[in-house]
Amino acid sequence: MSETSRMGSGRVFPALPAHLDPTEPFAASWWGNAWIDALEESALDQARLARGRTYAREGAVDTITVAPGRIVAYVHGSRPRPYRAEIRLRTMLPEHWDRFLDAVAADPAHIAALLDKDMPHALAAAADRADVQLLPGARELSPSCTCPDRGHPCKHAAALAYQTARLLDADPFVLLLLRGGEEQDLLDELSRRNAHKSAAEQRATPPPPTTSAEPELPGTPARDALTSEYRPALPPPMAPPAHPGEPPVLPSLPGAPDATSLEFLITDAAARAHAFLTTGADPFTATSPWHDAVRLAASHPGLTGRRTFSRQFAELARSVGRTPADLSRAAAAWRQGGEEGLAVLESPWDPPAGPFDRARGALAAADLPRMTIHRNALTTADGSLQLRFGHDNRWYPYRSEPGADDWWPEGEADMDVVGAVAGVLGG
């Protein structure tokens, strides 16, 4: 196989279900357990491994992407934003693949085992005799993570490694893909080598003598005899899902587009497609580049909060002439109430008499802090909580450090002013 044909684009596996029984091992196959041994022998902190096992059993590992030389997934920890965990493994050189494929093609039982998603000890032994290392050795797994923990591995990378053992259990081609061999390319190459081997054996064996001169009888292939023109009716289309799908974790490959930027675009495309399926129209008709940037930022999977931003998020802010903090604040307002939530953030107004005037009485009756009025906003005396009244008659809660006058949307908008306060204060 050429190096180009071996380098597959990767496989995406949906998040595995929770694995809550602590007595049940992560791996049932010997090669899955060998993977776990390589992880645990290279770990520097058993406590992090134990925490990683807990994360894996609780289903904290999201969609897993396996590509040559790496495994990538988002792992949910104790914070709202998941971390991007990655495990690297050396790929095999072309000469290693030649020796490995020769060893497999030499025994039809090896090919049959791979097709049955099995990796018998005999196959691994044949690879060892060909001086090819399939399974990782101690300290060959190289973990990394976007979390601040510098452990080797951290608990998020450990959780990804334990879940990967379950993937290896189900399909040993996952291990071959990690080493740089894509499944279909490997099977095609094994088929070619097996055909070449069979042809060579036939040439070396003289044909048997002809012992009968009986003519061949005419016949009809069963495929043609059973062919029917009848086609059943197509099933009705499936109902759209309740929510847009999450993008897969894309590997970062040399020369390929930036993976995080692609995830950004995939998230937006999924939201638009879901809206079109459920409503028949595209509701995202931004009135300006700024509004469109805010809408995109509100659905961005890598948005991290008020003070920490990804490079792509900062570039999006710069493209519309704003700071990342401006865009983050506006995205939080958009998540509160869409375009109306953004209008509440950016455009104070003077509401008419009615629900706005009755709000302070409702707060006093609920024994909540007294608030001062300024245009469409009610603010506590210590400057830590503010309620802004929107044109849609909903109350939008904001929080700030006392006296800092740095207001951020927090909590959900509510038609009831008391409900909006309770949603932020937790009671």
XYZ file of C-alpha atoms in Angstrom:
427
model
C 0.000 0.000 0.000
C 1.114 3.516 -0.693
C 1.332 5.928 2.220
C -1.497 8.004 0.731
C -3.927 5.096 0.621
C -3.208 4.174 4.230
C -3.958 7.588 5.637
C -7.731 7.436 6.090
C -9.875 10.417 7.015
C -10.904 8.923 10.350
C -13.996 7.342 11.898
C -16.535 8.995 14.186
C -18.150 6.991 16.994
C -21.180 8.296 18.925
C -20.879 8.726 22.674
C -20.877 5.357 24.420
C -23.549 4.700 27.052
C -22.775 4.852 30.757
C -20.852 1.890 32.180
C -21.979 2.136 35.795
C -21.193 -1.355 37.157
C -17.801 -0.893 38.906
C -17.166 -4.645 38.819
C -17.524 -4.879 35.053
C -14.197 -4.406 33.235
C -13.848 -1.837 30.456
C -12.379 -4.383 28.058
C -13.365 -7.989 27.404
C -10.821 -8.807 24.693
C -7.158 -9.452 25.335
C -6.119 -6.633 22.992
C -8.506 -4.195 24.738
C -6.931 -5.130 28.069
C -3.471 -4.691 26.537
C -4.485 -1.121 25.645
C -5.562 -0.460 29.247
C -2.299 -1.986 30.529
C -0.328 0.441 28.345
C -2.329 3.343 29.779
C -2.002 2.311 33.416
C 1.687 1.367 33.203
C 2.546 4.850 31.896
C 0.315 6.788 34.328
C 2.079 8.901 36.936
C -0.917 9.352 39.255
C -3.294 6.518 40.130
C -5.802 8.993 41.608
C -6.236 10.651 38.210
C -6.736 7.234 36.631
C -9.449 6.425 39.174
C -11.195 9.715 38.442
C -10.913 9.047 34.711
C -12.537 5.623 35.176
C -15.416 7.315 37.007
C -15.865 9.860 34.213
C -15.865 7.064 31.636
C -18.368 4.945 33.576
C -20.696 7.946 33.956
C -20.710 8.568 30.190
C -18.836 11.894 30.353
C -16.963 11.200 27.081
C -18.741 12.695 24.072
C -18.424 11.692 20.409
C -15.045 10.003 19.742
C -13.086 10.580 16.518
C -10.342 8.092 15.616
C -7.820 9.021 12.917
C -4.309 7.850 12.053
C -2.132 8.582 15.042
C -4.757 10.167 17.283
C -8.050 9.878 19.179
C -10.012 13.044 19.988
C -13.171 13.706 22.036
C -14.792 16.325 24.208
C -14.983 15.182 27.863
C -17.402 16.761 30.329
C -15.927 17.498 33.731
C -17.040 19.510 36.740
C -17.292 22.749 34.721
C -20.022 23.573 32.176
C -17.632 23.675 29.226
C -16.233 20.290 28.123
C -12.507 19.843 27.564
C -10.918 18.596 24.341
C -8.912 15.477 25.183
C -6.539 13.783 22.754
C -4.369 10.659 22.774
C -1.593 10.205 20.226
C 0.037 6.970 19.061
C 2.828 6.516 16.522
C 1.720 5.349 13.078
C 3.582 2.529 11.324
C 6.008 3.186 8.473
C 5.306 1.839 4.940
C 7.836 -0.956 5.361
C 6.095 -2.048 8.584
C 2.763 -2.233 6.760
C 4.327 -4.332 3.978
C 5.630 -6.862 6.494
C 2.366 -6.917 8.444
C 0.184 -7.431 5.352
C 2.477 -10.180 4.103
C 2.152 -11.922 7.481
C -1.662 -11.655 7.426
C -2.039 -12.736 3.789
C 0.160 -15.790 4.429
C -2.579 -17.416 6.529
C -6.260 -17.288 5.419
C -7.270 -17.735 9.064
C -5.782 -14.320 9.868
C -7.903 -12.645 7.179
C -11.028 -14.466 8.372
C -10.335 -13.375 11.957
C -10.082 -9.701 10.975
C -13.307 -9.921 8.976
C -14.960 -11.343 12.126
C -13.649 -8.322 14.124
C -11.259 -10.576 16.014
C -7.531 -10.355 16.655
C -6.299 -13.784 17.802
C -2.992 -14.172 19.602
C -1.679 -15.969 16.506
C -2.152 -12.836 14.408
C -0.355 -10.642 16.947
C 2.421 -13.259 17.155
C 2.769 -13.213 13.346
C 3.117 -9.426 13.506
C 5.765 -9.727 16.217
C 7.717 -12.222 14.082
C 7.594 -9.669 11.253
C 9.039 -7.080 13.695
C 5.787 -5.048 13.661
C 4.384 -3.658 16.926
C 0.589 -3.422 16.763
C -0.322 -2.923 20.417
C 1.072 0.106 22.255
C 3.861 -0.411 24.720
C 4.433 1.324 28.053
C 4.693 5.116 27.683
C 3.822 4.939 23.967
C 0.408 6.587 24.496
C 0.776 10.378 24.525
C -2.223 12.110 26.174
C -3.082 15.821 26.122
C -6.055 17.951 27.141
C -7.206 21.579 27.132
C -7.840 21.470 30.902
C -5.307 23.177 33.230
C -4.266 19.849 34.837
C -0.772 18.844 33.682
C -1.101 15.234 34.883
C 0.078 12.352 32.685
C -2.653 11.623 31.884
C -5.235 14.025 33.297
C -8.586 12.539 34.295
C -10.244 13.675 31.028
C -7.643 11.989 28.804
C -7.778 8.897 31.035
C -11.563 8.725 30.582
C -11.098 8.909 26.791
C -8.522 6.092 26.932
C -10.836 3.825 28.939
C -13.712 4.424 26.521
C -11.363 3.704 23.597
C -10.769 0.232 25.066
C -14.467 -0.445 24.523
C -14.149 0.608 20.870
C -11.149 -1.705 20.430
C -13.159 -4.545 21.953
C -15.830 -4.182 19.288
C -13.539 -3.649 16.318
C -9.756 -4.259 16.152
C -9.665 -2.169 12.959
C -9.804 0.837 15.325
C -6.307 -0.106 16.491
C -5.126 -0.549 12.890
C -6.565 2.872 12.011
C -4.662 4.409 14.936
C -1.490 2.847 13.524
C -2.278 4.494 10.151
C -4.264 1.842 8.252
C -7.821 2.582 7.084
C -10.069 -0.506 7.114
C -11.176 -0.522 3.474
C -7.647 0.148 2.219
C -6.318 -2.747 4.321
C -8.997 -5.153 3.088
C -8.448 -4.127 -0.529
C -4.714 -4.642 -0.184
C -5.166 -8.015 1.534
C -7.544 -9.071 -1.253
C -4.972 -8.055 -3.871
C -2.148 -9.910 -2.147
C -4.326 -12.971 -1.563
C -5.325 -13.040 -5.267
C -1.694 -12.661 -6.292
C -0.715 -15.528 -3.953
C -3.500 -17.785 -5.308
C -2.534 -17.045 -8.911
C 1.084 -17.900 -8.165
C 0.042 -21.209 -6.587
C -2.133 -22.086 -9.578
C 0.709 -21.416 -11.989
C 2.929 -23.705 -9.938
C 0.343 -26.538 -9.950
C -0.287 -28.367 -13.289
C -3.965 -28.631 -14.269
C -5.594 -32.045 -13.664
C -6.006 -34.250 -16.770
C -9.319 -34.122 -18.576
C -11.272 -37.289 -17.747
C -14.665 -36.486 -19.276
C -15.837 -35.052 -22.550
C -19.418 -34.430 -21.349
C -20.791 -31.109 -22.654
C -21.771 -28.388 -20.198
C -25.521 -28.163 -19.620
C -27.277 -24.820 -20.193
C -28.609 -23.082 -17.113
C -29.854 -19.812 -15.631
C -28.120 -18.082 -12.707
C -30.308 -18.005 -9.608
C -29.772 -14.234 -9.425
C -31.485 -13.780 -12.804
C -34.227 -16.323 -12.069
C -35.247 -14.605 -8.820
C -35.040 -11.030 -10.098
C -38.324 -9.132 -9.774
C -39.305 -5.709 -11.010
C -41.519 -5.189 -7.962
C -40.374 -2.394 -5.712
C -42.112 -1.727 -2.393
C -43.272 1.781 -1.582
C -40.789 4.020 0.159
C -41.375 4.438 3.912
C -42.650 7.819 5.127
C -39.929 10.323 6.010
C -38.674 10.242 9.579
C -39.786 12.974 11.972
C -37.144 15.647 12.608
C -35.201 15.279 15.875
C -36.107 17.378 18.899
C -32.799 19.272 18.800
C -30.042 19.905 16.232
C -27.253 17.331 16.290
C -23.823 17.996 17.781
C -20.834 18.198 15.422
C -18.272 15.382 15.521
C -14.835 16.043 16.985
C -12.708 16.504 13.875
C -9.004 15.584 13.879
C -6.387 18.197 13.068
C -4.487 16.942 10.019
C -1.603 18.647 8.176
C -2.890 20.751 5.293
C -6.556 20.320 6.299
C -8.861 23.220 7.268
C -8.855 24.210 10.917
C -10.927 21.610 12.810
C -12.436 24.057 15.316
C -13.537 26.432 12.547
C -15.223 23.541 10.740
C -17.026 22.543 13.960
C -18.196 26.164 14.212
C -19.697 26.053 10.700
C -21.187 22.571 11.169
C -22.990 23.715 14.325
C -24.533 26.661 12.470
C -25.527 24.520 9.477
C -27.175 21.954 11.774
C -29.176 24.673 13.556
C -30.382 26.122 10.246
C -31.279 22.690 8.850
C -33.191 21.763 12.006
C -35.128 25.039 11.934
C -36.018 24.517 8.283
C -37.204 20.933 8.948
C -39.396 21.953 11.879
C -40.784 25.284 10.597
C -40.349 25.184 6.825
C -38.439 28.461 6.848
C -35.037 29.787 7.862
C -35.642 31.994 10.932
C -32.086 33.296 11.040
C -32.435 36.478 9.003
C -29.804 38.664 10.604
C -30.242 42.384 9.957
C -26.507 43.157 10.075
C -23.112 41.417 10.178
C -23.011 42.181 13.910
C -26.319 40.415 14.550
C -25.189 37.433 12.479
C -21.893 37.249 14.393
C -23.799 37.319 17.700
C -26.119 34.539 16.518
C -23.131 32.404 15.476
C -21.309 33.066 18.745
C -24.391 32.071 20.753
C -24.299 28.585 19.222
C -20.486 28.224 19.151
C -19.434 24.963 20.913
C -16.134 26.465 22.094
C -17.544 29.583 23.782
C -15.906 29.628 27.187
C -17.366 32.531 29.154
C -16.545 36.071 30.076
C -12.778 36.173 30.178
C -11.385 33.191 28.243
C -11.931 32.911 24.489
C -10.843 30.583 21.741
C -8.844 31.959 18.831
C -11.774 31.439 16.453
C -14.111 33.305 18.776
C -11.715 36.250 19.002
C -11.353 36.321 15.196
C -15.146 36.410 14.829
C -15.275 39.431 17.151
C -12.546 41.234 15.236
C -14.320 40.589 11.918
C -17.202 42.837 13.045
C -15.037 45.436 14.788
C -15.817 44.372 18.375
C -13.854 42.939 21.286
C -14.273 39.299 22.379
C -15.842 40.523 25.635
C -18.432 42.549 23.672
C -19.291 39.531 21.555
C -19.436 37.185 24.556
C -21.820 39.513 26.407
C -24.023 39.884 23.302
C -24.049 36.094 22.735
C -25.259 35.564 26.315
C -28.075 38.078 25.667
C -28.984 36.277 22.435
C -29.254 32.981 24.301
C -31.623 34.700 26.747
C -34.086 35.894 24.106
C -32.766 35.933 20.532
C -32.961 39.291 18.760
C -35.160 40.739 21.514
C -32.589 39.672 24.128
C -29.884 41.515 22.168
C -32.121 44.576 21.870
C -32.603 44.577 25.660
C -28.829 44.587 26.077
C -28.119 47.340 23.564
C -31.172 49.643 23.509
C -32.636 51.104 26.715
C -36.193 52.430 26.311
C -39.034 53.969 28.278
C -41.840 51.417 28.779
C -45.446 52.641 29.065
C -47.495 52.344 32.240
C -48.588 48.818 33.062
C -46.605 45.685 33.966
C -43.401 47.685 34.426
C -44.969 49.964 37.058
C -46.456 47.012 38.964
C -43.121 45.156 39.124
C -41.728 46.834 42.217
C -44.931 46.106 44.158
C -44.716 42.443 43.152
C -41.095 42.282 44.323
C -41.959 43.902 47.659
C -44.861 41.478 48.177
C -42.454 38.574 47.610
C -40.052 40.059 50.218
C -37.360 40.588 47.580
C -34.824 43.469 47.634
C -36.106 46.952 46.814
C -34.942 48.213 43.406
C -34.430 51.621 41.826
C -35.829 52.516 38.382
C -33.922 53.866 35.414
C -35.756 53.721 32.091
C -36.584 50.017 31.487
C -34.252 48.663 34.227
C -34.738 47.839 37.914
C -31.486 47.650 39.932
C -30.772 46.554 43.518
C -29.195 49.076 45.864
C -25.870 47.193 46.007
C -25.606 47.115 42.194
C -25.384 43.322 41.926
C -28.733 42.426 40.288
C -30.662 44.146 37.514
C -33.902 43.308 35.708
C -34.441 44.765 32.230
C -37.932 44.936 30.733
C -38.182 43.979 27.050
C -40.629 44.930 24.321
C -41.950 41.356 24.576
C -43.085 42.066 28.191
C -40.471 39.674 29.581
C -37.966 40.439 32.339
C -34.289 39.771 31.531
C -32.006 39.261 34.583
C -28.453 40.667 34.663
C -25.672 40.290 37.259
C -22.634 42.419 38.101
C -19.999 42.583 40.764
C -21.371 45.033 43.379
C -20.597 48.585 42.322
C -18.711 47.524 39.156
C -21.480 48.467 36.677
C -20.375 45.524 34.479
C -23.691 43.892 33.620
C -23.883 40.397 32.104
C -27.054 38.516 31.119
C -27.568 35.644 33.540
C -30.490 33.280 33.910
C -33.638 32.987 31.808
C -36.082 35.677 30.735
C -39.493 35.398 32.412
C -42.930 37.031 32.014
C -43.092 37.189 35.842
C -40.668 39.614 37.479
C -40.550 37.498 40.672
C -39.841 34.367 38.614
C -36.954 36.124 36.840
C -35.357 37.028 40.197
C -35.950 33.566 41.639
C -34.334 31.969 38.590
C -31.109 33.887 39.277
C -31.096 33.699 43.077
C -32.096 30.011 43.092
C -35.344 30.204 45.088
